[in-house]
CSV table of C-alpha atoms in Angstrom, one decimal:
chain,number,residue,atom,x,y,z
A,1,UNK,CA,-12.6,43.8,-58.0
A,2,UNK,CA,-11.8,47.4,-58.9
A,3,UNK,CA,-14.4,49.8,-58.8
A,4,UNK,CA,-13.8,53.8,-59.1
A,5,UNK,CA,-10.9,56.4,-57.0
A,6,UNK,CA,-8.3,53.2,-56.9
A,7,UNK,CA,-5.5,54.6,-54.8
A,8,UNK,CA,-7.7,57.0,-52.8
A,9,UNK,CA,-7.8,57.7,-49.1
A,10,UNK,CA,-11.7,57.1,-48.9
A,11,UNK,CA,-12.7,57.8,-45.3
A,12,UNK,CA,-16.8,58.4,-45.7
A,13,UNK,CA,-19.3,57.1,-48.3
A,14,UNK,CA,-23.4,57.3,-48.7
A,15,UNK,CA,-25.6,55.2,-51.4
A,16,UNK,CA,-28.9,56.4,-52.4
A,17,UNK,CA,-30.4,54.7,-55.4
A,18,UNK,CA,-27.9,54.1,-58.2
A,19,UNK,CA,-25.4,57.3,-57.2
A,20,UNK,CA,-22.5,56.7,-54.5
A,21,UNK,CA,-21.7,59.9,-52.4
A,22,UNK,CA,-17.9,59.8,-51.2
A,23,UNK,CA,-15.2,61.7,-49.2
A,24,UNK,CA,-12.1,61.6,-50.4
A,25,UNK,CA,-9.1,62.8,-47.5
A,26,UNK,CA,-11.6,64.7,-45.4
A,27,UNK,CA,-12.1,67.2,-48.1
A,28,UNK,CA,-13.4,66.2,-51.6
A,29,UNK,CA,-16.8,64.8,-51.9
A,30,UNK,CA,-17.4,63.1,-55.4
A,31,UNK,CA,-20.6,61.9,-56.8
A,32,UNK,CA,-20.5,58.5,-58.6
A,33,UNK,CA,-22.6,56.2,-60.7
A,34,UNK,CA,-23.0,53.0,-58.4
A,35,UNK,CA,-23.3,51.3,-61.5
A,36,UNK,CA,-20.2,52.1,-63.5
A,37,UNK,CA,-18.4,53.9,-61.4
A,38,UNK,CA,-18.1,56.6,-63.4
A,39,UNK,CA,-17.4,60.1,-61.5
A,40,UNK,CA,-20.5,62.6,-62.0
A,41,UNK,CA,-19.4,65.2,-59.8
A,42,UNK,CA,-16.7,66.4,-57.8
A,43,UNK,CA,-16.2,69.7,-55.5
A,44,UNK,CA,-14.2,70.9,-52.7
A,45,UNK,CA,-16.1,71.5,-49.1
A,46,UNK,CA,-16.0,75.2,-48.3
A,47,UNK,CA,-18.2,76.1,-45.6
A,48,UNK,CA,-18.5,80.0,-45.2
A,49,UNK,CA,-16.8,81.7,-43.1
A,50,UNK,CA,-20.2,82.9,-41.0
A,51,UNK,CA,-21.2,79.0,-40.6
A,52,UNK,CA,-18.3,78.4,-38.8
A,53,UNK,CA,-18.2,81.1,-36.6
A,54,UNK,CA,-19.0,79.0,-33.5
A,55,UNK,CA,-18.0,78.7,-30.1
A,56,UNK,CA,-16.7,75.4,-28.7
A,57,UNK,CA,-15.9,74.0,-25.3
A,58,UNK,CA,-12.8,73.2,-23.7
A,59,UNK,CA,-13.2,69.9,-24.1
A,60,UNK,CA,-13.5,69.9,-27.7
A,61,UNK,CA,-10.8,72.4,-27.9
A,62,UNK,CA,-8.4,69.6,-25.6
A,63,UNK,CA,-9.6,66.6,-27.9
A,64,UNK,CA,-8.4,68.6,-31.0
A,65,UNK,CA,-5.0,69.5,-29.5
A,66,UNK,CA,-4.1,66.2,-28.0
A,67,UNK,CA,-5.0,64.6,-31.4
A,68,UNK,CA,-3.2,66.6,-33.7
A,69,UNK,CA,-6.1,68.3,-35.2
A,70,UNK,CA,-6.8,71.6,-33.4
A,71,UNK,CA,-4.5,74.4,-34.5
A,72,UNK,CA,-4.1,74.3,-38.6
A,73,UNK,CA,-5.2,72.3,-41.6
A,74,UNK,CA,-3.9,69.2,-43.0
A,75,UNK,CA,-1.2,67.4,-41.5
A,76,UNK,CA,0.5,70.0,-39.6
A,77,UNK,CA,-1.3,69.8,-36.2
A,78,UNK,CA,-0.1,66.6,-36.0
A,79,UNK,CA,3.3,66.2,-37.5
A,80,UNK,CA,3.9,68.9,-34.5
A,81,UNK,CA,2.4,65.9,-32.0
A,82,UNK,CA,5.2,63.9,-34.0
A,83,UNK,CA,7.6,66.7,-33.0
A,84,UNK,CA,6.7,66.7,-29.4
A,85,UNK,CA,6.7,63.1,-29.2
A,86,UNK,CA,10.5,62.9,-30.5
A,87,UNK,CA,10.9,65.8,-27.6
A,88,UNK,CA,9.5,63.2,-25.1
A,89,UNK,CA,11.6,60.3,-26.3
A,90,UNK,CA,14.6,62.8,-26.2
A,91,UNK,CA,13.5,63.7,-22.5
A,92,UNK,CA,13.6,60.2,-21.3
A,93,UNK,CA,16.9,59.5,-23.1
A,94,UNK,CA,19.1,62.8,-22.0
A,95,UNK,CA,17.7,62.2,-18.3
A,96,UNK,CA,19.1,58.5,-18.1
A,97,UNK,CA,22.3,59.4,-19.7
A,98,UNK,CA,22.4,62.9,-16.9
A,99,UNK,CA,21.3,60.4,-14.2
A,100,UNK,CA,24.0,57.5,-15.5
A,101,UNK,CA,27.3,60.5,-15.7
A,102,UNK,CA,26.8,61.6,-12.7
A,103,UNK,CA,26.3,58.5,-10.9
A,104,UNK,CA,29.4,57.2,-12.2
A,105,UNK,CA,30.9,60.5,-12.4
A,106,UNK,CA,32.1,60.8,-15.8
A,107,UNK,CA,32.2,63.1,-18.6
A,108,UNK,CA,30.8,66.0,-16.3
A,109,UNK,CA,31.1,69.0,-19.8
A,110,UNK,CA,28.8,66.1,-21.4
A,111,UNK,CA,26.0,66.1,-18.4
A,112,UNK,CA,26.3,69.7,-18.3
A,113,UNK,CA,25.7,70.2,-21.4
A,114,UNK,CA,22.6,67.7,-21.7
A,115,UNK,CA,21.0,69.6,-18.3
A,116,UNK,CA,20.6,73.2,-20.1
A,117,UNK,CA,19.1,71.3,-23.1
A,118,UNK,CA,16.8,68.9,-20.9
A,119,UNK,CA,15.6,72.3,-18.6
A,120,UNK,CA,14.2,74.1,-21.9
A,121,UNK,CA,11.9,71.5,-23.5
A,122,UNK,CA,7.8,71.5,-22.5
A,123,UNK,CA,5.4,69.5,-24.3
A,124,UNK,CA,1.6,70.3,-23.6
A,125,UNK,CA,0.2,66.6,-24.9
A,126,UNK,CA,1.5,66.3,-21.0
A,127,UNK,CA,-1.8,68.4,-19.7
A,128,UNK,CA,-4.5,67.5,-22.1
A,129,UNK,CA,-3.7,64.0,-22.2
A,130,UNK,CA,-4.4,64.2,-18.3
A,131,UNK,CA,-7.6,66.0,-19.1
A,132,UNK,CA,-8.7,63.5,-21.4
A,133,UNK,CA,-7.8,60.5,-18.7
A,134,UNK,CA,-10.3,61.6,-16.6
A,135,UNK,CA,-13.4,62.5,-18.2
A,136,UNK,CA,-15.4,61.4,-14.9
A,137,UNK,CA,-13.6,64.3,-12.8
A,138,UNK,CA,-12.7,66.6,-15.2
A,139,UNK,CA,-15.8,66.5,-17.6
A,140,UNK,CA,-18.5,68.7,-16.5
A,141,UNK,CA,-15.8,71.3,-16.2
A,142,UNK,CA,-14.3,71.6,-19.3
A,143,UNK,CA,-17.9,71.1,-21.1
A,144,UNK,CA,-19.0,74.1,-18.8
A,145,UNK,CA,-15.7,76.4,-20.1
A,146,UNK,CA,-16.5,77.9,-23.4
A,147,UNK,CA,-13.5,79.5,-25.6
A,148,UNK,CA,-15.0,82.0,-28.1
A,149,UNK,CA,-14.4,81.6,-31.7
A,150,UNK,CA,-12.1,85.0,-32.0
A,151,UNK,CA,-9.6,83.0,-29.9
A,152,UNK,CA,-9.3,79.8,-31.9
A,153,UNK,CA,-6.6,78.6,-33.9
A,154,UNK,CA,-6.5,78.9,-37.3
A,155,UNK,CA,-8.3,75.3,-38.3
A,156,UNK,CA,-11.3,76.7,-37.2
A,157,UNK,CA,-12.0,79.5,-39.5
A,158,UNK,CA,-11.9,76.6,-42.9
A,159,UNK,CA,-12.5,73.4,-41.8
A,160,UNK,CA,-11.5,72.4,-44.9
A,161,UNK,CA,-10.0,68.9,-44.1
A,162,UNK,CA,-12.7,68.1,-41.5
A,163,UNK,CA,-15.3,65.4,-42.8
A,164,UNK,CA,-16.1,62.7,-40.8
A,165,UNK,CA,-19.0,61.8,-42.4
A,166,UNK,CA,-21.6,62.0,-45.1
A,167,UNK,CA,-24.8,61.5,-46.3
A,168,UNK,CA,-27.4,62.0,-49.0
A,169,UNK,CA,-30.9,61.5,-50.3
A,170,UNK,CA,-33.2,62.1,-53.2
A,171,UNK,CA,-32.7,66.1,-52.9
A,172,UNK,CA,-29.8,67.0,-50.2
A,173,UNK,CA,-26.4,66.5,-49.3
A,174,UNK,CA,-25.1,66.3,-46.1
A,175,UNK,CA,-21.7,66.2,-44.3
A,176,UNK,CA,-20.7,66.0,-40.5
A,177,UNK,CA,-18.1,67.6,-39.1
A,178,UNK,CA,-16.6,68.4,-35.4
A,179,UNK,CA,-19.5,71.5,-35.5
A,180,UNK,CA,-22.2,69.3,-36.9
A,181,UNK,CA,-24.5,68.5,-39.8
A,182,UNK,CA,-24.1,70.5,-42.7
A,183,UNK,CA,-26.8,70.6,-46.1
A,184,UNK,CA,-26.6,71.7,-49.5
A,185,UNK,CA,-28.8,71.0,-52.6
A,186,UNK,CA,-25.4,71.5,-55.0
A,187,UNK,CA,-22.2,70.7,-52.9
A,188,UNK,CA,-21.3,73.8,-53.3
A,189,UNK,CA,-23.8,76.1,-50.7
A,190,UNK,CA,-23.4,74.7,-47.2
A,191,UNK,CA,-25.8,75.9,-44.5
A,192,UNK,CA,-25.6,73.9,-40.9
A,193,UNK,CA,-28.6,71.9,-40.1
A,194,UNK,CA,-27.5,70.1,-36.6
A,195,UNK,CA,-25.4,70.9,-34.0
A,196,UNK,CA,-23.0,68.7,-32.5
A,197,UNK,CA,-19.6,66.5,-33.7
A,198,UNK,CA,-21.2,63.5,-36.5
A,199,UNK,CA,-18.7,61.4,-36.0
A,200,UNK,CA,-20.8,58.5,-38.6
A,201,UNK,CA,-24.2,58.9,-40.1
A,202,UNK,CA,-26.1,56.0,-41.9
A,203,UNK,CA,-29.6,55.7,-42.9
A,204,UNK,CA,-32.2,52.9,-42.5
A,205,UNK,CA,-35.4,52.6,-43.5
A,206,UNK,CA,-35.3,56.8,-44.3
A,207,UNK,CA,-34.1,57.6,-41.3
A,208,UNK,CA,-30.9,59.7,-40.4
A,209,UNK,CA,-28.7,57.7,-37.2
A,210,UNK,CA,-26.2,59.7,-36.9
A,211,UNK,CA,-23.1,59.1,-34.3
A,212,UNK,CA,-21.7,62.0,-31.8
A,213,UNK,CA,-18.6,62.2,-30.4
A,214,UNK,CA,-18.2,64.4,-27.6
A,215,UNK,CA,-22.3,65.4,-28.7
A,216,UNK,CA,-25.3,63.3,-28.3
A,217,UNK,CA,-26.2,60.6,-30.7
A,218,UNK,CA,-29.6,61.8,-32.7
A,219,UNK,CA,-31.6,60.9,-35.3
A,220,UNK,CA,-33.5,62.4,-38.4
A,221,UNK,CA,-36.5,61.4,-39.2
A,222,UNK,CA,-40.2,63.2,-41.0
A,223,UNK,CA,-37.8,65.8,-41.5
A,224,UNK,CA,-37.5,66.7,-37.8
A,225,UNK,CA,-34.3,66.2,-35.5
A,226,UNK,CA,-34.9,64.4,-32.3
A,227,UNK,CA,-31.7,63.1,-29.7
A,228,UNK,CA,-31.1,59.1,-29.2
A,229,UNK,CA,-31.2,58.4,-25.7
A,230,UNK,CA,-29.4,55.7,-24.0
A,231,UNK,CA,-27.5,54.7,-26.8
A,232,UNK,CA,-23.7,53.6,-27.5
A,233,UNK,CA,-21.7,56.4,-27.1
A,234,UNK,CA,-19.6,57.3,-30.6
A,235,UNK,CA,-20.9,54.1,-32.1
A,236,UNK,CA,-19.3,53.0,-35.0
A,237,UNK,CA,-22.7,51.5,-37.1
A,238,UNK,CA,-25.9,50.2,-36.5
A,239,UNK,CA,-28.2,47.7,-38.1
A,240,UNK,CA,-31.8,46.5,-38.0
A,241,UNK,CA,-32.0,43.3,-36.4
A,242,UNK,CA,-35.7,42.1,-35.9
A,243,UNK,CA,-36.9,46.0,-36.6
A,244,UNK,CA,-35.0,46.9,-33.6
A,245,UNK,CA,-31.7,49.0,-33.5
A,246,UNK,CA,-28.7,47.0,-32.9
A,247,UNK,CA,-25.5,49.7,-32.1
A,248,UNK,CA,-22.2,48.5,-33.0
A,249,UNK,CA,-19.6,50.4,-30.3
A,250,UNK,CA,-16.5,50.2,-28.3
A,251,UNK,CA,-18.4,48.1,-25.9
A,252,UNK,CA,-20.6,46.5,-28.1
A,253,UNK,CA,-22.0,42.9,-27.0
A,254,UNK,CA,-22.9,42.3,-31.0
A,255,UNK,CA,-21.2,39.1,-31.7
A,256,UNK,CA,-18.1,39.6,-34.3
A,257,UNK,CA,-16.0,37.1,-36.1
A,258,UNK,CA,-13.1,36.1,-34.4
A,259,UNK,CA,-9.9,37.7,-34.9
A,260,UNK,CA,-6.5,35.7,-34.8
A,261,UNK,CA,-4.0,38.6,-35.8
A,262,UNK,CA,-3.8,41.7,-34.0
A,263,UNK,CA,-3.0,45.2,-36.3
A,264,UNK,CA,0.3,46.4,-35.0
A,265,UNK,CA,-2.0,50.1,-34.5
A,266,UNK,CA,-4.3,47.9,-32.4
A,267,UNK,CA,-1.3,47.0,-29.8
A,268,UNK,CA,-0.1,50.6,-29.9
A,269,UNK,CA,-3.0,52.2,-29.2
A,270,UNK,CA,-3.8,50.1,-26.5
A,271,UNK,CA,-0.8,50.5,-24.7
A,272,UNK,CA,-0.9,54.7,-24.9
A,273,UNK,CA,-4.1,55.4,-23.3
A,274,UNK,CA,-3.7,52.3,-21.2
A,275,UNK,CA,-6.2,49.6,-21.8
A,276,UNK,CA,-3.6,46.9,-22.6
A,277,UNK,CA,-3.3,46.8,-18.8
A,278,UNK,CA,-6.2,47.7,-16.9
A,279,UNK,CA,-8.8,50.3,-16.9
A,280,UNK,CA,-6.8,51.6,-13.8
A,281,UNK,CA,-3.8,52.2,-15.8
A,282,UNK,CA,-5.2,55.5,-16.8
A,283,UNK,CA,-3.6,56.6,-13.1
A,284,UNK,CA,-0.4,55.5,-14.1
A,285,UNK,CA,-0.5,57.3,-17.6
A,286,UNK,CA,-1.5,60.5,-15.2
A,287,UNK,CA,0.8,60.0,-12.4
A,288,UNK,CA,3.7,59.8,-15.5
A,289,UNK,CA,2.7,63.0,-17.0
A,290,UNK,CA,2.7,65.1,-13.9
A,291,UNK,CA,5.7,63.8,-13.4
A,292,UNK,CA,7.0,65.1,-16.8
A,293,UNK,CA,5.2,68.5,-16.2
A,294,UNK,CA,6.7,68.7,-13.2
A,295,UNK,CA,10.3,68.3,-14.4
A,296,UNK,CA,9.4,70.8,-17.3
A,297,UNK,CA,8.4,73.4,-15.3
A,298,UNK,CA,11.0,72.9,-12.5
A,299,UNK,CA,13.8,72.5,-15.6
A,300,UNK,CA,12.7,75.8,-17.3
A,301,UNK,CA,13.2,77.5,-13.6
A,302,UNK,CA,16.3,76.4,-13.2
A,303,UNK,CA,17.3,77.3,-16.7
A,304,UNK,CA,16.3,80.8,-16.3
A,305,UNK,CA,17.6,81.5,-12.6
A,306,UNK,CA,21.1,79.9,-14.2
A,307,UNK,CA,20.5,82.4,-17.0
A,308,UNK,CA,20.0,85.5,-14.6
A,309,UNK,CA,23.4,84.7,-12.5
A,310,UNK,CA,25.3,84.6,-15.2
């Protein structure tokens, strides 16, 4: 059955009472009547410019780049990972057709050609994606490396495309974002509140759980913050099974309905960080892109000492 915003790309909602708060493509929040459906308010997130003047780590700064979110707004961080992708697909193709010609000698102008175009092209999904293989090793480091805001690309000044999550009760609105928490009283005035990437917020029973990624779980509760130890990291909900807290994660031993078909994204996903294999298969995916970086580098090198002789 139909209810309100058919057609939408919902990606957040909140009830409280009879009014349904919901985010609408990461950047509209509208108000509805749970009852009708009927739209009571609608406004776009703009977070001042001195709210989002924050520092972040490297870390953050890594996740953002490698998934297509950490240079500009909308779709364009990540229709240039599309770009670099088709670069990486050209890579492998040119260097078996190079490698074929000149085992079997032929068509040497063609091979030639294909070298000084193979030696220019660098993709750097190559280097975070190793950074974000090996969070064990790499980890404490980039959390410890800090990049000031001044330096940051562009996507960091609005944020305008950038809610992961929201939330709302009898007097406040609330919206999570890579920063944090966010409040207003109007949807229009956003002040933060909470620190840290709210990657899902629900409340039970009047309290606030609210989900980190890359920041700690925490919870609000008698209006005062407090972090969830030992809990799921980045779960995805949570419910109240005999009073108690049940997390529903990545890893979560909650028992779900059984599945027969497997989403095509499912399979895909799987295979590019690795898991459809083994959880060592993370080596392989790094052992593959230094591999790449290396021929990058030692392409670009040779491209440039050609370019000097002649």
């Amino acid at each position: 059955m139909l209810f309100a915003l058919e057609g939408k790309f919902i990606n957040a909602l909140s009830l409280h009472d009879e009014r349904l708060l919901v985010s609408i493509e990461k950047k509209w929040l509208t108000l509805l009547d749970a009852k009708s459906g009927k739209t009571l308010s609608q406004k776009e997130v703009l977070i001042p410019k001195e709210e989002l003047e924050k520092d972040i780590s490297l870390g953050r700064f890594v996740r953002d780049l490698h998934y297509g979110r950490g240079l500009f707004d909308g779709i364009s961080s990540l229709l240039i990972n599309d770009y670099a992708a088709l670069i990486l697909t050209f890579l492998t193709i040119s260097g078996y057709t190079i490698w074929y010609l000149i085992r079997k000698k032929k068509r040497a102008d063609i091979s030639r050609k294909l070298i000084r175009l193979h030696a220019n092209l660098f993709v750097i999904l190559l280097i975070t994606g190793i950074f974000l293989d090996q969070p064990k090793l790499l980890g404490s480091f980039m959390k410890l490396v800090t990049i000031p805001h001044a330096v940051l690309p562009p996507v960091y000044v609005t944020l305008k495309e950038d809610i992961w999550s929201v939330d709302m009760d009898a007097k406040t609105y609330r919206i999570g974002n890579r920063y944090g928490i966010y409040e207003s009283s109007d949807m229009v005035s956003w002040k933060m509140e909470s620190k840290g990437f709210a990657y899902r917020m629900k409340r039970l029973d009047e309290a606030l759980y609210v989900s980190g990624r890359g920041a700690p779980n925490r919870i609000l509760s008698d209006s005062k913050w407090n972090m969830l130890p030992k809990t799921p990291h980045m779960f995805k909900d949570i419910n109240l099974v005999d009073e108690k807290p049940e997390y529903l994660s990545h890893k979560s031993t909650m028992e779900l309905p059984e599945v027969k078909d497997v989403s095509l994204y499912s399979i895909l996903l799987a295979l590019h960080d690795g898991t459809f294999f083994s959880g060592w298969w993370v080596w392989i995916n790094d052992i593959a892109a230094i591999l790449l970086l290396v021929l990058g580098v030692t392409g670009t090198a040779r491209y440039l000492k050609r370019k000097r002789l002649v």
